[in-house]
Short mmCIF file of C-alpha atoms and ligand atoms in Angstrom, two decimals:
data_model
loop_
_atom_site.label_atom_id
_atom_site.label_comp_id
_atom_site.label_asym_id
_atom_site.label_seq_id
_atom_site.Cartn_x
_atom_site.Cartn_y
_atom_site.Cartn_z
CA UNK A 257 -153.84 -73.90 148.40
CA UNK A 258 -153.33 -76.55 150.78
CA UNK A 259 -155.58 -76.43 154.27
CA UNK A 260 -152.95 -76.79 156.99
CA UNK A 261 -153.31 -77.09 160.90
CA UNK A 262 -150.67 -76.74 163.09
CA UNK A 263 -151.17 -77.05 166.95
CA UNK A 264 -148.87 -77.81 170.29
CA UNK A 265 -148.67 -78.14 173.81
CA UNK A 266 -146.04 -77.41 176.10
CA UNK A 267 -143.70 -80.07 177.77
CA UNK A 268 -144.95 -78.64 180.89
CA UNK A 269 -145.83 -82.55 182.04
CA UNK A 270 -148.28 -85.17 181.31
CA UNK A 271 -151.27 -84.41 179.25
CA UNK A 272 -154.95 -83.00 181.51
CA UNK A 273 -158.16 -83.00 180.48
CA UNK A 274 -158.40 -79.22 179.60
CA UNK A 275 -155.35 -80.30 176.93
CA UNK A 276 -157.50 -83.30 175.87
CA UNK A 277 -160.53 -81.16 175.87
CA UNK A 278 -159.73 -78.11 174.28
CA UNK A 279 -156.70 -79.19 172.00
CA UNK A 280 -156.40 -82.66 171.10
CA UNK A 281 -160.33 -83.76 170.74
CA UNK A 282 -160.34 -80.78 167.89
CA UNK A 283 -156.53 -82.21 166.84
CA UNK A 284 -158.50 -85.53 166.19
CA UNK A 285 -161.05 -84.44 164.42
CA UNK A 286 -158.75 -82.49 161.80
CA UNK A 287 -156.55 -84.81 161.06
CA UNK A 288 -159.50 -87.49 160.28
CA UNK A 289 -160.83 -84.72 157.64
CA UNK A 290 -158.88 -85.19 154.51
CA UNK A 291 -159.42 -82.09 153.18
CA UNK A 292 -156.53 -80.85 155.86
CA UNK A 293 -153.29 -81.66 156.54
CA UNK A 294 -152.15 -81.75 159.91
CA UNK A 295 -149.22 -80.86 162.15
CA UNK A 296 -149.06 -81.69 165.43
CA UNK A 297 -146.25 -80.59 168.00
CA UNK A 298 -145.07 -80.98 170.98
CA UNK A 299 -143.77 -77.33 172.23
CA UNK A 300 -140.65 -78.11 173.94
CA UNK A 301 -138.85 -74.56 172.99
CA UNK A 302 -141.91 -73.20 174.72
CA UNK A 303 -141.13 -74.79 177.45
CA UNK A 304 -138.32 -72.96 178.27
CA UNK A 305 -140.26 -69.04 178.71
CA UNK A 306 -141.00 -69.86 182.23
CA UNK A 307 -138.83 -71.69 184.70
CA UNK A 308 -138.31 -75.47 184.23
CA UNK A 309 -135.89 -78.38 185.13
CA UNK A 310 -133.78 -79.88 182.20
CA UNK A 311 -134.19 -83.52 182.91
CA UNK A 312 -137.67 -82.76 183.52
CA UNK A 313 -137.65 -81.11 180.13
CA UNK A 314 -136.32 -83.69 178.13
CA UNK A 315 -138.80 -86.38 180.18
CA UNK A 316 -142.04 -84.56 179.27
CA UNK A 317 -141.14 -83.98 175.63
CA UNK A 318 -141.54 -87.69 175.44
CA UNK A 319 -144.51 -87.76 177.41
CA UNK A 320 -146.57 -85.62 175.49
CA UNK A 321 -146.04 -87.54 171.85
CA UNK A 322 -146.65 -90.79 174.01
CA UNK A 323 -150.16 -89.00 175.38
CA UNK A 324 -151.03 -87.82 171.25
CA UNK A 325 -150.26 -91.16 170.22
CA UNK A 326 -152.33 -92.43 172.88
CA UNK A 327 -155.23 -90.67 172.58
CA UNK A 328 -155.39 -91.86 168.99
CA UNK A 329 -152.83 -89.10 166.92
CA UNK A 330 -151.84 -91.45 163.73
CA UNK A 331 -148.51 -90.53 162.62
CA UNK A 332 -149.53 -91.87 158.90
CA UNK A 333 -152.38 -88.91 158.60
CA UNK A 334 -150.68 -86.37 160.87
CA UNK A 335 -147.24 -85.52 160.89
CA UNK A 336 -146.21 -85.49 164.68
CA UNK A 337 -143.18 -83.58 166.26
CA UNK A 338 -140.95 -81.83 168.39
CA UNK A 339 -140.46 -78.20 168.08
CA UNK A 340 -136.95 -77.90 168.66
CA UNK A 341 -136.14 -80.36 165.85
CA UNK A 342 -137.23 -77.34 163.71
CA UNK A 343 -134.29 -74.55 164.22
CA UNK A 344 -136.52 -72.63 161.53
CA UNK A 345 -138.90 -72.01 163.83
CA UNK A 346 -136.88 -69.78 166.03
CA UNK A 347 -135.61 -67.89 163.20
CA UNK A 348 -138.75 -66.88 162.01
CA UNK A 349 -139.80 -66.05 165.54
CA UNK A 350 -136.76 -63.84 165.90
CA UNK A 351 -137.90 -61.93 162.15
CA UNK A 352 -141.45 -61.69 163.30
CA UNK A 353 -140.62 -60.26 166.28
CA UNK A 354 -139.68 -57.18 164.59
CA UNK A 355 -142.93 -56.17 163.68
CA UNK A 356 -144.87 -56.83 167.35
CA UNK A 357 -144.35 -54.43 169.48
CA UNK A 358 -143.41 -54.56 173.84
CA UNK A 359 -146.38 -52.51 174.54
CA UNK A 360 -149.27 -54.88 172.55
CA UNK A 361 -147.15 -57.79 174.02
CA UNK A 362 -147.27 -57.14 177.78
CA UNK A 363 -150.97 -56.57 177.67
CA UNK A 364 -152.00 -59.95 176.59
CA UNK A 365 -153.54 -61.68 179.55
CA UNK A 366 -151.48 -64.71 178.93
CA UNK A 367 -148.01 -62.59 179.75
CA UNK A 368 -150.05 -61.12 182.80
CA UNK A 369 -150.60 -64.71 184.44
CA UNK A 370 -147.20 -66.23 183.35
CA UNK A 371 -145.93 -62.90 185.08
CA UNK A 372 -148.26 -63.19 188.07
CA UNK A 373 -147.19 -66.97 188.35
CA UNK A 374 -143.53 -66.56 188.07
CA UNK A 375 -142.21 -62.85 189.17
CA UNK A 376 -139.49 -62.88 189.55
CA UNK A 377 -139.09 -64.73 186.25
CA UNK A 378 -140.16 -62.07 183.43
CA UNK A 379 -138.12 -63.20 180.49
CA UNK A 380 -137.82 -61.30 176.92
CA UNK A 381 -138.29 -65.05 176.49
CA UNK A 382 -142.01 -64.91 177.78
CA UNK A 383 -142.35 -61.63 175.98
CA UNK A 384 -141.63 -62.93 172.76
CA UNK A 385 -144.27 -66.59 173.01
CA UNK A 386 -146.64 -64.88 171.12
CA UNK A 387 -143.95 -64.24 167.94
CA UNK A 388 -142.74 -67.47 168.65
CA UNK A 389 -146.42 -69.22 168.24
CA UNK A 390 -147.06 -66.81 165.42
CA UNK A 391 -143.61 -68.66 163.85
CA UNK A 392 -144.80 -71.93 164.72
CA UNK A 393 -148.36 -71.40 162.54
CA UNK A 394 -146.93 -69.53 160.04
CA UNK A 395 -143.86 -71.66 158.95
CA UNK A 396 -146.50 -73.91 157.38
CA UNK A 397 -149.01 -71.40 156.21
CA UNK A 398 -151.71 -72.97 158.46
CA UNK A 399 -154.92 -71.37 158.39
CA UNK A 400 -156.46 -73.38 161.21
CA UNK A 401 -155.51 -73.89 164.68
CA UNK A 402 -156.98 -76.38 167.24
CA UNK A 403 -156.58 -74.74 171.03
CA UNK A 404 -158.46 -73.74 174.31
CA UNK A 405 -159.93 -70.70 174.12
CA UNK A 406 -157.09 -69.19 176.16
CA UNK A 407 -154.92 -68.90 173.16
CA UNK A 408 -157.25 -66.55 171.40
CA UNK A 409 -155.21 -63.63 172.11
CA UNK A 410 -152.08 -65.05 170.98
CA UNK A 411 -153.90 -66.29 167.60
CA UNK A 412 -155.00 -62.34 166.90
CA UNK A 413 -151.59 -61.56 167.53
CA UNK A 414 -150.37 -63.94 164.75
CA UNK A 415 -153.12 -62.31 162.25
CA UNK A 416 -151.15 -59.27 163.06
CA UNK A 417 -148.24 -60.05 162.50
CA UNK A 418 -149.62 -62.07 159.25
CA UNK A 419 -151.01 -59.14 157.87
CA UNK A 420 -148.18 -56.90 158.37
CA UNK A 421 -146.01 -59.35 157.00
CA UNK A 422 -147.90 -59.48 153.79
CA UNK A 423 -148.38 -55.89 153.67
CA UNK A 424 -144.40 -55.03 153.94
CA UNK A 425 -142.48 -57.73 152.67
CA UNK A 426 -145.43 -59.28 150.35
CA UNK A 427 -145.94 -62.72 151.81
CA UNK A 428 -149.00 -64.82 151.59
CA UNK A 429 -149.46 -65.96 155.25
CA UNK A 430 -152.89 -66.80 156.02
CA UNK A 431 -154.56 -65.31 158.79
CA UNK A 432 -155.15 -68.39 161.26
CA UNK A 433 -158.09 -68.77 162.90
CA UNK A 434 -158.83 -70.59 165.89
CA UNK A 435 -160.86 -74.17 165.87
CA UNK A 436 -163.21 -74.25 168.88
CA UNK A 437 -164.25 -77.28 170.61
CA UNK A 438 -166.73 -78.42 173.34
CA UNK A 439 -164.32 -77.97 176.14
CA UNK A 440 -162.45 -74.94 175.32
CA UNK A 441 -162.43 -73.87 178.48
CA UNK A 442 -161.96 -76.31 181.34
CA UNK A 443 -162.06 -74.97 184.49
CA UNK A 444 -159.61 -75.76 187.45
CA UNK A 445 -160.29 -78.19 189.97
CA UNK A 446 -159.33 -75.82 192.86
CA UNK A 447 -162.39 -73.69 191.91
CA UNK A 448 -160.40 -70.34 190.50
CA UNK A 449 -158.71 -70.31 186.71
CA UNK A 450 -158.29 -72.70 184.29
CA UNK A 451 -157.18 -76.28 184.47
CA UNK A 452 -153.33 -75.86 183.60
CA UNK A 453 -150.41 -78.26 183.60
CA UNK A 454 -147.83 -76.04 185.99
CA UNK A 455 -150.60 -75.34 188.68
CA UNK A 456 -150.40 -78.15 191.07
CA UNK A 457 -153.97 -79.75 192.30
CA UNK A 458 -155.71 -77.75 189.20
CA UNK A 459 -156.04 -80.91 187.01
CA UNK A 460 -156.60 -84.27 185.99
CA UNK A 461 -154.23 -86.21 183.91
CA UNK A 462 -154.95 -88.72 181.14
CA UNK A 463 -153.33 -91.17 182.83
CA UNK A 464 -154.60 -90.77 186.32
CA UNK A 465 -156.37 -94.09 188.13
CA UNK A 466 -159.80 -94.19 189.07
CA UNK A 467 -158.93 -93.50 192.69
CA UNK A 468 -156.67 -90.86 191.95
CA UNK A 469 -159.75 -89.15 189.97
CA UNK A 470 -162.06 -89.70 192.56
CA UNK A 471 -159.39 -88.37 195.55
CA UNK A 472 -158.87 -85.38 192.67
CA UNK A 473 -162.76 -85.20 192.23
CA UNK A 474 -163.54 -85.00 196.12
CA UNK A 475 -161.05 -81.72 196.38
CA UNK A 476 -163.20 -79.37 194.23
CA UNK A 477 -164.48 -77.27 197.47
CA UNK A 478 -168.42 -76.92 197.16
CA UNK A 479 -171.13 -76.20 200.02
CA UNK A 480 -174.26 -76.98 201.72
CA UNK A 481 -175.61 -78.21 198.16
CA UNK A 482 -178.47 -75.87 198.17
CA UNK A 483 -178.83 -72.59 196.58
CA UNK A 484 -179.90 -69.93 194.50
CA UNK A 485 -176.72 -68.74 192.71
CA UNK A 486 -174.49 -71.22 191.12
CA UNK A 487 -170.94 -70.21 191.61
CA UNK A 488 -167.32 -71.12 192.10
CA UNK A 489 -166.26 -74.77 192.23
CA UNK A 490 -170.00 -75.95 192.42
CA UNK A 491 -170.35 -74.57 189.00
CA UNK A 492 -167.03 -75.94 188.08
CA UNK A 493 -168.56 -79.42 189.57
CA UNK A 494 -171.53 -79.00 187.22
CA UNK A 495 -169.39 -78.12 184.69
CA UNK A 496 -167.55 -81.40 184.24
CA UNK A 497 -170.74 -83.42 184.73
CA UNK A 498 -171.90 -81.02 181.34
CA UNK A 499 -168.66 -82.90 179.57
CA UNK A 500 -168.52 -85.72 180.59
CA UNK A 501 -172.27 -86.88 181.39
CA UNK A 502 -173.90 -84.44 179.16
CA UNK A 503 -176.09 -81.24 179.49
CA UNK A 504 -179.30 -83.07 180.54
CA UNK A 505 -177.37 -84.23 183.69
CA UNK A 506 -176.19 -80.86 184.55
CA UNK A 507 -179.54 -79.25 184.28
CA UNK A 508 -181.22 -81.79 186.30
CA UNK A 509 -178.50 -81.36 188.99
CA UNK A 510 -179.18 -77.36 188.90
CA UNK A 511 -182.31 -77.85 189.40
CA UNK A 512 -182.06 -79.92 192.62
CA UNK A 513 -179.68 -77.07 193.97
CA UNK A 514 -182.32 -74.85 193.62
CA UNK A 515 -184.79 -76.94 194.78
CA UNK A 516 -184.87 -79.83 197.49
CA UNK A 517 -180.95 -80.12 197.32
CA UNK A 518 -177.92 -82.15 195.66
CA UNK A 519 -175.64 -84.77 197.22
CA UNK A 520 -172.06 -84.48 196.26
CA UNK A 521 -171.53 -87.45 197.46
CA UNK A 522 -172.78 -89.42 194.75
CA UNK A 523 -172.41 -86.96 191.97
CA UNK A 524 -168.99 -86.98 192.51
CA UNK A 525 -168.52 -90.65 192.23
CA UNK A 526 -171.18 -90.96 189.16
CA UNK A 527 -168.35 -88.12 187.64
CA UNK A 528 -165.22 -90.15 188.27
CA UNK A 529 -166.78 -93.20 187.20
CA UNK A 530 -167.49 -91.23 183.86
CA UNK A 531 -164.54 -89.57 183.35
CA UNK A 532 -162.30 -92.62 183.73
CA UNK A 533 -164.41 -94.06 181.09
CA UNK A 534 -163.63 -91.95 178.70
CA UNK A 535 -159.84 -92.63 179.71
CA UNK A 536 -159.21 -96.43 180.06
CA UNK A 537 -158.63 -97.28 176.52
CA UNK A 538 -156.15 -93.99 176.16
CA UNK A 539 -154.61 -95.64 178.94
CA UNK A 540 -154.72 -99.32 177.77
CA UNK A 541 -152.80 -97.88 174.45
CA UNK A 542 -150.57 -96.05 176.28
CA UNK A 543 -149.25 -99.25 177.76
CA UNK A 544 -148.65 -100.49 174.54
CA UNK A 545 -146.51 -97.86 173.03
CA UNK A 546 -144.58 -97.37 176.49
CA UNK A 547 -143.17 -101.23 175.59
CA UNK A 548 -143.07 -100.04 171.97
CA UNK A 549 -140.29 -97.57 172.32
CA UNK A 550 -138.47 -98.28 168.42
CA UNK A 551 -141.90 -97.14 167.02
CA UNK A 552 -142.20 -93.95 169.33
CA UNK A 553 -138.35 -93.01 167.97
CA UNK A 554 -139.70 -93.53 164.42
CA UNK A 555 -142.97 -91.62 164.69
CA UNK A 556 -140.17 -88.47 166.33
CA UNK A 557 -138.21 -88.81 163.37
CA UNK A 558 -139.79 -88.90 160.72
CA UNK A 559 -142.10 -85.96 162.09
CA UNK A 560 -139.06 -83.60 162.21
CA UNK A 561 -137.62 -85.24 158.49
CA UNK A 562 -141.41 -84.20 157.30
CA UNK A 563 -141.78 -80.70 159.31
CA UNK A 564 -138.33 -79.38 158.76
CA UNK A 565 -139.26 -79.76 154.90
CA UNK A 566 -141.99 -77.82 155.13
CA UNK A 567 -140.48 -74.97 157.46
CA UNK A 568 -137.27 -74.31 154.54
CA UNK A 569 -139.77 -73.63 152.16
CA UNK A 570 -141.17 -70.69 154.27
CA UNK A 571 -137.67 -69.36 155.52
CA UNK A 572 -136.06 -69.52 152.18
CA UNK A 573 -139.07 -67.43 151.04
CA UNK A 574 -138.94 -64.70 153.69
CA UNK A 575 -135.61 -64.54 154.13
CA UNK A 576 -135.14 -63.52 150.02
CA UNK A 577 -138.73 -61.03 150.78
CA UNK A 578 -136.57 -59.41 153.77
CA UNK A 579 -133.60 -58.63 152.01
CA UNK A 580 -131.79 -60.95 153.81
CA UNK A 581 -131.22 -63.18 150.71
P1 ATP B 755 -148.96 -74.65 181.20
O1 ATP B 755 -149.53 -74.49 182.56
O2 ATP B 755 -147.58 -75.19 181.18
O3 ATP B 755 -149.11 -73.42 180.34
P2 ATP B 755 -151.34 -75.76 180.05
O4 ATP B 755 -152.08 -76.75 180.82
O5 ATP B 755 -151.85 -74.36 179.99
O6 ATP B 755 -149.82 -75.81 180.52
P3 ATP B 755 -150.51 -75.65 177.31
O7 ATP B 755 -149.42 -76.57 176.88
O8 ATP B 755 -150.20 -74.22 177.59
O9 ATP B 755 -151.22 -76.33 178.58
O10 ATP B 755 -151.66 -75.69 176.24
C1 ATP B 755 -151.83 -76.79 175.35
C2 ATP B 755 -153.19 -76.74 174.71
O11 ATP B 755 -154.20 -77.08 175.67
C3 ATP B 755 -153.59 -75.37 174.18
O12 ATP B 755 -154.34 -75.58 173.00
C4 ATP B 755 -154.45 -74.79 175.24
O13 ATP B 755 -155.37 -73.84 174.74
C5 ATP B 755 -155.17 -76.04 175.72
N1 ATP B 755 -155.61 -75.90 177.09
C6 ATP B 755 -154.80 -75.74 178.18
N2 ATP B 755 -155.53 -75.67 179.30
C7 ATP B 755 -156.84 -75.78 178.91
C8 ATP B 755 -158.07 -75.79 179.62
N3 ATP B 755 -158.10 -75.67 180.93
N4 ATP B 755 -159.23 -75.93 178.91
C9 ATP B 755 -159.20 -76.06 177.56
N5 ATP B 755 -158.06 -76.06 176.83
C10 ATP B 755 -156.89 -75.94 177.49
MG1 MG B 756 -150.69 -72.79 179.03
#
């Protein structure tokens, strides 16, 4: 049997350093380890479970292959697309989402944010993301998943509805597990949550300027500098200087907070300065493929020729199990 990863992010907008973090940096690694094969989407039909604008839609689904491909995705070891150039995922969706049940759905913290975010916006839609992600693993049989650690839940959903699968209709899903990198949690830079694409002044994008980091940098509200508990956006603050500088930094700055004192100032700047860094050549490649726009079109292309080939295998299969064949 065949290793297979399958991971996404939504069209939301531009690519943050919680996505880089927690998704794509595991994303990379995979696909460079030939022992798997790797499918990488961008999760456009996502999109669409909480409020959204339809040129903005069809904008960011670009964006986000143009921010893989930058940050070093290689279409010949990983096939790259777009979700909604694969109807079959829907239509397992729809078939999985006769085994999960409304109750187990609406308790998953996810829903309970999305809800809290958008009220007057709660979509059968929303409800149903977790069968829809479920579909989006299991149409390839992929046992390993590279995501933030806020997809858990959704993941033990898709065992679920794996196992129950098997047990009624006798599939062979795999039970997909989640692949767990450094920065699986990045926190917000207002100082509450996570870093997320659809809260405004929470993140950092991949293609931000080093003056735009530092402005973005400067926001996180800390204090005095001096302490004995290390909370809210100072700990977010020492946080990113774990990632991006290392732990030895971050200790050494927790110290001083607890002792003679820490200047933001300059650890703020020092952060920037690192984090950029990390981004320039991502950046610098990105400006290539933006004037590279034929080669973009083939890398979509061929990813949904590829994916969709894969997907009718699984359908065919479940729709004879189910009856429905
Ligand atoms: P949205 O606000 O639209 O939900 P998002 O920023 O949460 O956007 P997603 O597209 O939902 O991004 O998630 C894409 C991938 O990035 C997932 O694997 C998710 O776990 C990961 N991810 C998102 N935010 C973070 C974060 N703050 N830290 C680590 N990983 C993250
Ligand atoms: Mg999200």
């Amino acid at each position: 049997m065949i290793n297979r990863v399958l991971s996404g992010i939504r069209a939301t907008g531009r690519l943050h350093l919680g996505n880089y973090l927690g998704a794509v940096k595991g994303m990379l690694e995979l696909q460079d380890n030939p022992d798997y094969e790797t499918l990488y989407m961008v999760a456009d039909v996502h999109t669409i479970t909480t409020p959204y604008q339809v040129e903005e839609l069809r904008k960011n689904r670009r964006e986000v292959i143009l921010d893989y491909l930058a940050a070093g995705l290689d279409p010949e070891k990983s096939i790259i697309f777009q979700q909604s150039e694969v109807n079959e995922h829907l239509e397992l969706a729809f078939y999985f989402s006769s085994v999960a049940t409304v109750a187990k759905m609406q308790h998953l913290p996810t829903y309970k944010d999305k809800v809290k975010q958008h009220p007057d916006h709660v979509t059968l839609a929303l409800l149903n993301y977790p069968a829809l992600m479920a579909a989006d693993i299991l149409i390839y049989k992929a046992s390993l998943v590279p995501v933030g650690i806020d997809q858990e839940p959704h993941l033990e959903v898709a065992r679920e509805i794996a196992r129950r699968f098997n047990q009624d209709y006798g599939t062979d899903f795999p039970e997909p597990k989640r692949f767990a990198t450094k920065g699986e949690y990045v926190p917000s830079l207002t100082g509450t949550g996570k870093m997320s694409k659809s809260v405004e002044g929470s993140y950092i994008n991949l293609t931000d300027s080093l003056d735009e980091i530092k402005g973005k940098i400067a926001k996180i509200p800390t204090d005095g500098g001096q302490g004995t508990d290390i909370v809210g956006g100072v700990k977010n603050l020492f946080e990113f200087v774990e990632l991006f500088e290392g732990k030895e930094k971050r200790d050494a700055y927790e110290t001083q907070y607890k002792g003679e004192g820490v200047r933001y100032g300059d650890i703020k700047r020092e952060l920037a300065e690192a984090i950029f860094e990390e981004l320039a050549p991502i950046q610098e490649k990105r400006k290539q493929l933006e004037a590279n726009p034929e080669f973009v079109n083939k890398v979509i292309e061929e990813g949904a020729f590829k994916a969709r080939n894969l997907a009718r295998e699984t359908i065919d299969e479940v729709r004879f199990k189910m009856g429905l064949k």
